[in-house]
Every structure is written in structure tokens, then in C-alpha cells.
Amino acid sequence: MNATLPAIPSEGRSAARDWNYVSGRTAALERTLLPGSFFPDLLRARNAEEAFALLSESAPEIFPRPESLYDYDRLLGERFAARVGTIAADSPPDGPAEIFLRQIELGRVHEYLTGEEAARKTSEEVARAAGRLAGAYSWIDPLDLSGERADLFRARPLRSLSLWVDASFLRSLLLLAVRAPELLPYVRALADSQAASTCLRSLPAGIAAGELAAFFFRPELIRAGLRRPADPAALPDRLLSEYGMGDLAGSGEGRAENFSRAADDRLTAVAADGRFEPFGPLPILYFLRRLQMETLNLRIALAAILAPIDREVAGKRLRRI
């Protein structure tokens, strides 16, 4: 298991510069972001050669050679992690980059939990793996198997641990927002959408409400500030209504994708509230959110070109930037 991110120099953390410095660096990086209009143009590329020609004009540093397009997932992930790590190293403590660093780490933990190695583990081995994960990532709470959790864990150890990790991630962000109140609106919106996404993944897979309550909607997460839904199954549709996107609510094919896209656009809109601030954490949050959505849009477009996937379907998946 790869349990570390690219190193962030400790001297950068201990002697963090003020927000003026990192805001200036971020403003310079903003000029490298691709405009939202670029991605529909990229989707019109008929093949990899045309896609590379477009990218070499607009973002030549991402893909140095035509064949590197086929390694897009790794290259885009490394580029995003490097940018976030650099900004984190230059920022005062508890800045917005911490949110995105933890999202990267969460993705790596889930890659491990869904891998073949983890799938072969017994519940006892998964419990030991949980201890190693809590040691590797400071935001993961030590696994508590007291009371009814012990039997539930033995029945579905990997799924229980996955829910536990998701709850730990959200709790750590909500506690971060206590220390950095400027980030609270974004963190609350992120926590709500992540909770709804967890319900969308879990309930169709046969995860009962009791398991969600035991391993995800646990008391310490609610105390940290997550809104507990009266009906977990209804949470995605309730949030869509709050977003003004009630027309996307309801069951059926594409429900999870519709919610994911709507929630992403909602988060970008929340982050955009800080775009006019001259310095401080909010314009940096907005830049990092746009960079994250740029990375996602490039993945969607390149998957459609190289797979190929239906271009019309891919176009509907693009996020706003």
C-alpha cells in the first residue's frame, strides 16, 4: 500500500509564509488553468492525435509526447498532487490545501481497500490493516469495534472499514473548519455531498441503515457538525432540492452520476464566493477547486477519446469551471 504523498518539505510547514505570498503564487498559477470552453472542444477531437494537438497548444506541460496521453490518469493525478503539495508547503497552517491533500489520501486508501490484496483478507486481517492505516494517516480514527460494531464488522469487514474511513475523513475536515472558519461553508457543502454519495453507494449494495449508523453516521461525526439525515436514502434528493436542482431527483439509471455532477457544480459555486478576495485562504480554495475540476474534466474527455466512450454522454459529465 502506498501510504504517503509526495514529500512536503518540513521547513516549508514550520516557516510558512503569509497569505500574501501564497496568494501571489496562486494568482500566477491561475493563468495556466484551462477555460471551461476548452473541454467541449477537446471532446470534438476525432482521435488521440487531434487531442494531443489541442493539448500541446493550450497545456503543453501536461503531456510532453503523444504517447503520454495513454498514461493520462497517472500524469494528471501526479500533477494535481504536486500543485496541491506546493501550495500547502507555502501556506500558513490549516489552509485550504489541506482539504485537497486529504482527498488525495482518501482516494489512495480506497484504492487499497478495493484492491485484490485487501479482498482476500479475513476480518481479523482487515482490523489489523485498519490499525496500520490509522498509523499512516493522522486523520483516520482508530477503529472502534465495541458493541454491535463487532458483529457487523465480521460480516462485512472491508465495507465497514470503508465507511469508517469516510467518516474519519469528514470529521477531520469539519474539525479543520473549526480552526479555519473561512473554510466552513465549503467544508459543510463538501460534507453533505460526501455523505449523500456514501448513501448512494451503500444502500443499493445492500448496506443496511444500521451499518451506516454504526460506521459512518457515528456520534463523533455528528458532534463535529455533520447533519444527520432522518432517512439516509432520501439524502441525495433532499440536497438536490436545496441546490435548486430538484428536477434531477428520483431513482433510475444515472441517479448517482446526476447527483455527483450537481454536487460538484454546487461545490465549485461555493468556492467561487472567494474569487474576488485579494488574498487569504478563499481565493486559494477557489483556485484549487478549479484545478481539481480541470483534472476531472480532462480525465472525462480523454477517456471518451481513447476508450472510446459516447461523446454526448461524456459531454454531459463535464463539470463547470
Short mmCIF file of N, CA, C and O in Angstrom, two decimals, residues 95-181:
data_model
loop_
_atom_site.label_atom_id
_atom_site.label_comp_id
_atom_site.label_asym_id
_atom_site.label_seq_id
_atom_site.Cartn_x
_atom_site.Cartn_y
_atom_site.Cartn_z
N GLY A 95 -4.65 25.62 6.03
CA GLY A 95 -5.13 26.29 4.83
C GLY A 95 -5.97 25.37 3.97
O GLY A 95 -6.13 24.17 4.25
N PRO A 96 -6.54 25.90 2.88
CA PRO A 96 -7.44 25.10 2.04
C PRO A 96 -6.76 23.92 1.35
O PRO A 96 -7.42 22.93 1.04
N ALA A 97 -5.45 24.00 1.15
CA ALA A 97 -4.77 22.88 0.50
C ALA A 97 -4.90 21.60 1.31
O ALA A 97 -4.85 20.49 0.75
N GLU A 98 -5.08 21.73 2.64
CA GLU A 98 -5.23 20.54 3.48
C GLU A 98 -6.46 19.73 3.06
O GLU A 98 -6.46 18.49 3.13
N ILE A 99 -7.52 20.40 2.62
CA ILE A 99 -8.72 19.69 2.19
C ILE A 99 -8.38 18.77 1.02
O ILE A 99 -8.77 17.60 0.99
N PHE A 100 -7.64 19.30 0.06
CA PHE A 100 -7.37 18.55 -1.16
C PHE A 100 -6.30 17.49 -0.94
O PHE A 100 -6.36 16.42 -1.54
N LEU A 101 -5.34 17.76 -0.05
CA LEU A 101 -4.38 16.72 0.31
C LEU A 101 -5.09 15.52 0.92
O LEU A 101 -4.79 14.36 0.59
N ARG A 102 -6.05 15.78 1.79
CA ARG A 102 -6.77 14.67 2.43
C ARG A 102 -7.66 13.94 1.43
O ARG A 102 -7.86 12.73 1.54
N GLN A 103 -8.20 14.66 0.46
CA GLN A 103 -8.98 13.98 -0.58
C GLN A 103 -8.09 13.04 -1.39
O GLN A 103 -8.50 11.93 -1.76
N ILE A 104 -6.87 13.47 -1.69
CA ILE A 104 -5.93 12.60 -2.40
C ILE A 104 -5.63 11.37 -1.56
O ILE A 104 -5.63 10.23 -2.06
N GLU A 105 -5.38 11.57 -0.28
CA GLU A 105 -5.10 10.45 0.60
C GLU A 105 -6.30 9.52 0.71
O GLU A 105 -6.13 8.28 0.70
N LEU A 106 -7.50 10.09 0.81
CA LEU A 106 -8.70 9.26 0.87
C LEU A 106 -8.81 8.39 -0.37
O LEU A 106 -9.14 7.20 -0.27
N GLY A 107 -8.54 8.95 -1.53
CA GLY A 107 -8.57 8.16 -2.76
C GLY A 107 -7.59 7.01 -2.73
O GLY A 107 -7.90 5.90 -3.18
N ARG A 108 -6.42 7.24 -2.18
CA ARG A 108 -5.41 6.17 -2.11
C ARG A 108 -5.83 5.07 -1.14
O ARG A 108 -5.60 3.89 -1.40
N VAL A 109 -6.46 5.47 -0.03
CA VAL A 109 -6.94 4.46 0.91
C VAL A 109 -8.01 3.59 0.25
O VAL A 109 -8.01 2.37 0.38
N HIS A 110 -8.93 4.21 -0.47
CA HIS A 110 -9.98 3.44 -1.14
C HIS A 110 -9.42 2.55 -2.25
O HIS A 110 -9.95 1.46 -2.48
N GLU A 111 -8.40 3.01 -2.93
CA GLU A 111 -7.74 2.14 -3.92
C GLU A 111 -7.22 0.87 -3.25
O GLU A 111 -7.33 -0.22 -3.79
N TYR A 112 -6.64 1.04 -2.07
CA TYR A 112 -6.15 -0.12 -1.33
C TYR A 112 -7.29 -1.03 -0.89
O TYR A 112 -7.23 -2.26 -1.05
N LEU A 113 -8.37 -0.43 -0.37
CA LEU A 113 -9.47 -1.23 0.17
C LEU A 113 -10.24 -1.97 -0.92
O LEU A 113 -10.90 -2.97 -0.63
N THR A 114 -10.18 -1.50 -2.15
CA THR A 114 -10.87 -2.18 -3.24
C THR A 114 -9.94 -3.07 -4.06
O THR A 114 -10.37 -3.68 -5.04
N GLY A 115 -8.70 -3.16 -3.66
CA GLY A 115 -7.73 -3.99 -4.39
C GLY A 115 -7.87 -5.46 -4.06
O GLY A 115 -8.50 -5.86 -3.09
N GLU A 116 -7.22 -6.26 -4.89
CA GLU A 116 -7.29 -7.73 -4.71
C GLU A 116 -6.66 -8.17 -3.41
O GLU A 116 -7.12 -9.11 -2.76
N GLU A 117 -5.58 -7.50 -3.01
CA GLU A 117 -4.91 -7.89 -1.77
C GLU A 117 -5.85 -7.76 -0.58
O GLU A 117 -5.97 -8.65 0.27
N ALA A 118 -6.55 -6.62 -0.48
CA ALA A 118 -7.47 -6.40 0.63
C ALA A 118 -8.65 -7.37 0.58
O ALA A 118 -9.14 -7.83 1.61
N ALA A 119 -9.12 -7.69 -0.63
CA ALA A 119 -10.30 -8.56 -0.78
C ALA A 119 -10.06 -9.95 -0.22
O ALA A 119 -11.01 -10.65 0.16
N ARG A 120 -8.82 -10.38 -0.15
CA ARG A 120 -8.50 -11.73 0.35
C ARG A 120 -8.34 -11.78 1.86
O ARG A 120 -8.13 -12.85 2.43
N LYS A 121 -8.41 -10.65 2.54
CA LYS A 121 -8.13 -10.60 3.97
C LYS A 121 -9.34 -11.04 4.79
O LYS A 121 -10.49 -10.79 4.43
N THR A 122 -9.08 -11.72 5.90
CA THR A 122 -10.11 -12.06 6.87
C THR A 122 -10.47 -10.81 7.68
O THR A 122 -9.78 -9.79 7.61
N SER A 123 -11.53 -10.91 8.46
CA SER A 123 -11.92 -9.76 9.28
C SER A 123 -10.82 -9.38 10.27
O SER A 123 -10.60 -8.19 10.54
N GLU A 124 -10.11 -10.40 10.79
CA GLU A 124 -9.00 -10.09 11.72
C GLU A 124 -7.88 -9.36 10.99
O GLU A 124 -7.30 -8.40 11.53
N GLU A 125 -7.60 -9.77 9.77
CA GLU A 125 -6.55 -9.10 9.00
C GLU A 125 -6.97 -7.69 8.61
O GLU A 125 -6.14 -6.77 8.59
N VAL A 126 -8.24 -7.51 8.29
CA VAL A 126 -8.73 -6.17 7.97
C VAL A 126 -8.63 -5.26 9.19
O VAL A 126 -8.28 -4.08 9.07
N ALA A 127 -8.93 -5.79 10.37
CA ALA A 127 -8.81 -5.00 11.60
C ALA A 127 -7.37 -4.57 11.82
O ALA A 127 -7.10 -3.43 12.22
N ARG A 128 -6.42 -5.46 11.54
CA ARG A 128 -5.01 -5.08 11.67
C ARG A 128 -4.63 -4.03 10.62
O ARG A 128 -3.86 -3.10 10.89
N ALA A 129 -5.17 -4.20 9.41
CA ALA A 129 -4.91 -3.20 8.36
C ALA A 129 -5.46 -1.84 8.76
O ALA A 129 -4.86 -0.80 8.46
N ALA A 130 -6.60 -1.83 9.45
CA ALA A 130 -7.18 -0.57 9.92
C ALA A 130 -6.22 0.13 10.88
O ALA A 130 -6.07 1.36 10.85
N GLY A 131 -5.56 -0.65 11.73
CA GLY A 131 -4.58 -0.06 12.64
C GLY A 131 -3.41 0.55 11.90
O GLY A 131 -2.92 1.62 12.25
N ARG A 132 -2.96 -0.14 10.84
CA ARG A 132 -1.85 0.41 10.04
C ARG A 132 -2.26 1.69 9.31
O ARG A 132 -1.49 2.64 9.21
N LEU A 133 -3.49 1.71 8.80
CA LEU A 133 -3.98 2.90 8.11
C LEU A 133 -4.06 4.08 9.07
O LEU A 133 -3.69 5.21 8.72
N ALA A 134 -4.55 3.84 10.30
CA ALA A 134 -4.65 4.92 11.28
C ALA A 134 -3.26 5.44 11.66
O ALA A 134 -3.10 6.62 11.98
N GLY A 135 -2.26 4.55 11.61
CA GLY A 135 -0.89 5.00 11.87
C GLY A 135 -0.30 5.78 10.71
O GLY A 135 0.52 6.68 10.91
N ALA A 136 -0.71 5.44 9.48
CA ALA A 136 -0.16 6.10 8.30
C ALA A 136 -0.81 7.44 8.02
O ALA A 136 -0.16 8.36 7.49
N TYR A 137 -2.10 7.55 8.35
CA TYR A 137 -2.84 8.78 8.06
C TYR A 137 -3.41 9.32 9.36
O TYR A 137 -4.29 8.70 9.97
N SER A 138 -2.96 10.50 9.75
CA SER A 138 -3.33 11.03 11.07
C SER A 138 -4.82 11.32 11.18
O SER A 138 -5.35 11.38 12.30
N TRP A 139 -5.51 11.49 10.06
CA TRP A 139 -6.94 11.85 10.13
C TRP A 139 -7.85 10.63 10.28
O TRP A 139 -9.05 10.80 10.52
N ILE A 140 -7.33 9.42 10.12
CA ILE A 140 -8.16 8.23 10.27
C ILE A 140 -8.26 7.86 11.76
O ILE A 140 -7.25 7.63 12.42
N ASP A 141 -9.48 7.81 12.27
CA ASP A 141 -9.70 7.46 13.67
C ASP A 141 -9.38 5.98 13.90
O ASP A 141 -9.67 5.14 13.05
N PRO A 142 -8.81 5.64 15.06
CA PRO A 142 -8.62 4.22 15.39
C PRO A 142 -9.96 3.49 15.36
O PRO A 142 -10.97 3.99 15.87
N LEU A 143 -9.98 2.32 14.75
CA LEU A 143 -11.21 1.56 14.58
C LEU A 143 -11.75 1.10 15.93
O LEU A 143 -11.05 0.46 16.71
N ASP A 144 -13.00 1.40 16.20
CA ASP A 144 -13.67 1.03 17.44
C ASP A 144 -14.70 -0.05 17.12
O ASP A 144 -15.68 0.21 16.43
N LEU A 145 -14.48 -1.26 17.62
CA LEU A 145 -15.38 -2.37 17.35
C LEU A 145 -16.17 -2.78 18.60
O LEU A 145 -16.49 -3.95 18.79
N SER A 146 -16.48 -1.80 19.42
CA SER A 146 -17.27 -2.10 20.61
C SER A 146 -18.74 -2.28 20.24
O SER A 146 -19.21 -1.83 19.20
N GLY A 147 -19.48 -2.97 21.14
CA GLY A 147 -20.91 -3.15 20.97
C GLY A 147 -21.28 -3.88 19.70
O GLY A 147 -20.63 -4.86 19.30
N GLU A 148 -22.32 -3.38 19.02
CA GLU A 148 -22.83 -4.06 17.83
C GLU A 148 -21.88 -3.98 16.65
O GLU A 148 -22.01 -4.75 15.69
N ARG A 149 -20.91 -3.10 16.72
CA ARG A 149 -20.00 -2.96 15.59
C ARG A 149 -19.19 -4.24 15.34
O ARG A 149 -18.84 -4.55 14.21
N ALA A 150 -18.90 -4.99 16.39
CA ALA A 150 -18.07 -6.18 16.23
C ALA A 150 -18.73 -7.18 15.30
O ALA A 150 -18.09 -7.70 14.36
N ASP A 151 -20.01 -7.48 15.50
CA ASP A 151 -20.71 -8.44 14.63
C ASP A 151 -20.87 -7.88 13.22
O ASP A 151 -20.72 -8.62 12.24
N LEU A 152 -21.20 -6.61 13.11
CA LEU A 152 -21.35 -6.02 11.79
C LEU A 152 -20.02 -6.04 11.03
O LEU A 152 -19.99 -6.31 9.82
N PHE A 153 -18.95 -5.80 11.73
CA PHE A 153 -17.63 -5.80 11.09
C PHE A 153 -17.25 -7.19 10.60
O PHE A 153 -16.71 -7.34 9.50
N ARG A 154 -17.52 -8.20 11.41
CA ARG A 154 -17.19 -9.57 10.97
C ARG A 154 -17.95 -9.95 9.70
O ARG A 154 -17.44 -10.69 8.86
N ALA A 155 -19.17 -9.44 9.55
CA ALA A 155 -19.97 -9.78 8.38
C ALA A 155 -19.47 -9.08 7.12
O ALA A 155 -19.45 -9.67 6.03
N ARG A 156 -19.05 -7.82 7.24
CA ARG A 156 -18.59 -7.05 6.08
C ARG A 156 -17.37 -6.22 6.49
O ARG A 156 -17.46 -4.99 6.60
N PRO A 157 -16.23 -6.82 6.70
CA PRO A 157 -15.11 -6.05 7.25
C PRO A 157 -14.61 -4.92 6.35
O PRO A 157 -14.39 -3.79 6.82
N LEU A 158 -14.46 -5.18 5.05
CA LEU A 158 -13.93 -4.14 4.18
C LEU A 158 -14.91 -2.99 4.01
O LEU A 158 -14.53 -1.81 4.02
N ARG A 159 -16.19 -3.34 3.84
CA ARG A 159 -17.18 -2.28 3.68
C ARG A 159 -17.32 -1.46 4.96
O ARG A 159 -17.44 -0.24 4.92
N SER A 160 -17.27 -2.12 6.11
CA SER A 160 -17.35 -1.40 7.38
C SER A 160 -16.16 -0.45 7.53
O SER A 160 -16.32 0.70 7.95
N LEU A 161 -14.96 -0.94 7.19
CA LEU A 161 -13.78 -0.09 7.29
C LEU A 161 -13.85 1.08 6.31
O LEU A 161 -13.45 2.20 6.64
N SER A 162 -14.37 0.83 5.12
CA SER A 162 -14.52 1.91 4.14
C SER A 162 -15.42 3.02 4.67
O SER A 162 -15.12 4.22 4.54
N LEU A 163 -16.55 2.63 5.28
CA LEU A 163 -17.44 3.62 5.88
C LEU A 163 -16.76 4.37 7.02
O LEU A 163 -16.92 5.58 7.17
N TRP A 164 -16.00 3.65 7.81
CA TRP A 164 -15.28 4.25 8.93
C TRP A 164 -14.27 5.29 8.42
O TRP A 164 -14.15 6.39 8.97
N VAL A 165 -13.56 4.94 7.37
CA VAL A 165 -12.58 5.86 6.79
C VAL A 165 -13.26 7.11 6.25
O VAL A 165 -12.79 8.23 6.46
N ASP A 166 -14.39 6.94 5.55
CA ASP A 166 -15.12 8.09 5.02
C ASP A 166 -15.56 9.02 6.15
O ASP A 166 -15.47 10.25 6.03
N ALA A 167 -16.06 8.44 7.24
CA ALA A 167 -16.48 9.25 8.38
C ALA A 167 -15.30 9.98 9.01
O ALA A 167 -15.40 11.15 9.39
N SER A 168 -14.17 9.30 9.12
CA SER A 168 -12.97 9.93 9.69
C SER A 168 -12.52 11.11 8.84
O SER A 168 -12.12 12.17 9.36
N PHE A 169 -12.57 10.93 7.53
CA PHE A 169 -12.20 11.99 6.60
C PHE A 169 -13.07 13.23 6.82
O PHE A 169 -12.57 14.35 6.96
N LEU A 170 -14.38 13.04 6.86
CA LEU A 170 -15.28 14.17 7.03
C LEU A 170 -15.12 14.82 8.41
O LEU A 170 -15.16 16.05 8.53
N ARG A 171 -14.93 14.00 9.43
CA ARG A 171 -14.76 14.57 10.77
C ARG A 171 -13.50 15.44 10.81
O ARG A 171 -13.49 16.53 11.39
N SER A 172 -12.42 14.97 10.16
CA SER A 172 -11.18 15.74 10.17
C SER A 172 -11.36 17.08 9.46
O SER A 172 -10.81 18.10 9.88
N LEU A 173 -12.16 17.10 8.38
CA LEU A 173 -12.38 18.36 7.66
C LEU A 173 -13.25 19.31 8.47
O LEU A 173 -13.01 20.52 8.49
N LEU A 174 -14.27 18.79 9.13
CA LEU A 174 -15.12 19.64 9.95
C LEU A 174 -14.33 20.23 11.12
O LEU A 174 -14.53 21.40 11.49
N LEU A 175 -13.40 19.47 11.68
CA LEU A 175 -12.55 20.00 12.74
C LEU A 175 -11.56 21.02 12.18
O LEU A 175 -11.23 22.00 12.85
N LEU A 176 -11.09 20.80 10.96
CA LEU A 176 -10.23 21.78 10.30
C LEU A 176 -10.97 23.11 10.15
O LEU A 176 -10.40 24.20 10.38
N ALA A 177 -12.25 23.05 9.79
CA ALA A 177 -13.03 24.27 9.60
C ALA A 177 -13.27 25.00 10.91
O ALA A 177 -13.50 26.22 10.91
N VAL A 178 -13.24 24.30 12.03
CA VAL A 178 -13.33 24.98 13.33
C VAL A 178 -12.10 25.86 13.53
O VAL A 178 -12.20 26.99 14.03
N ARG A 179 -10.94 25.35 13.10
CA ARG A 179 -9.70 26.13 13.23
C ARG A 179 -9.58 27.19 12.15
O ARG A 179 -8.84 28.17 12.33
N ALA A 180 -10.25 26.99 11.02
CA ALA A 180 -10.18 27.94 9.91
C ALA A 180 -11.61 28.25 9.47
O ALA A 180 -12.10 27.69 8.48
N PRO A 181 -12.34 29.11 10.19
CA PRO A 181 -13.77 29.32 9.93
C PRO A 181 -14.08 29.79 8.52
O PRO A 181 -15.20 29.60 8.05
#
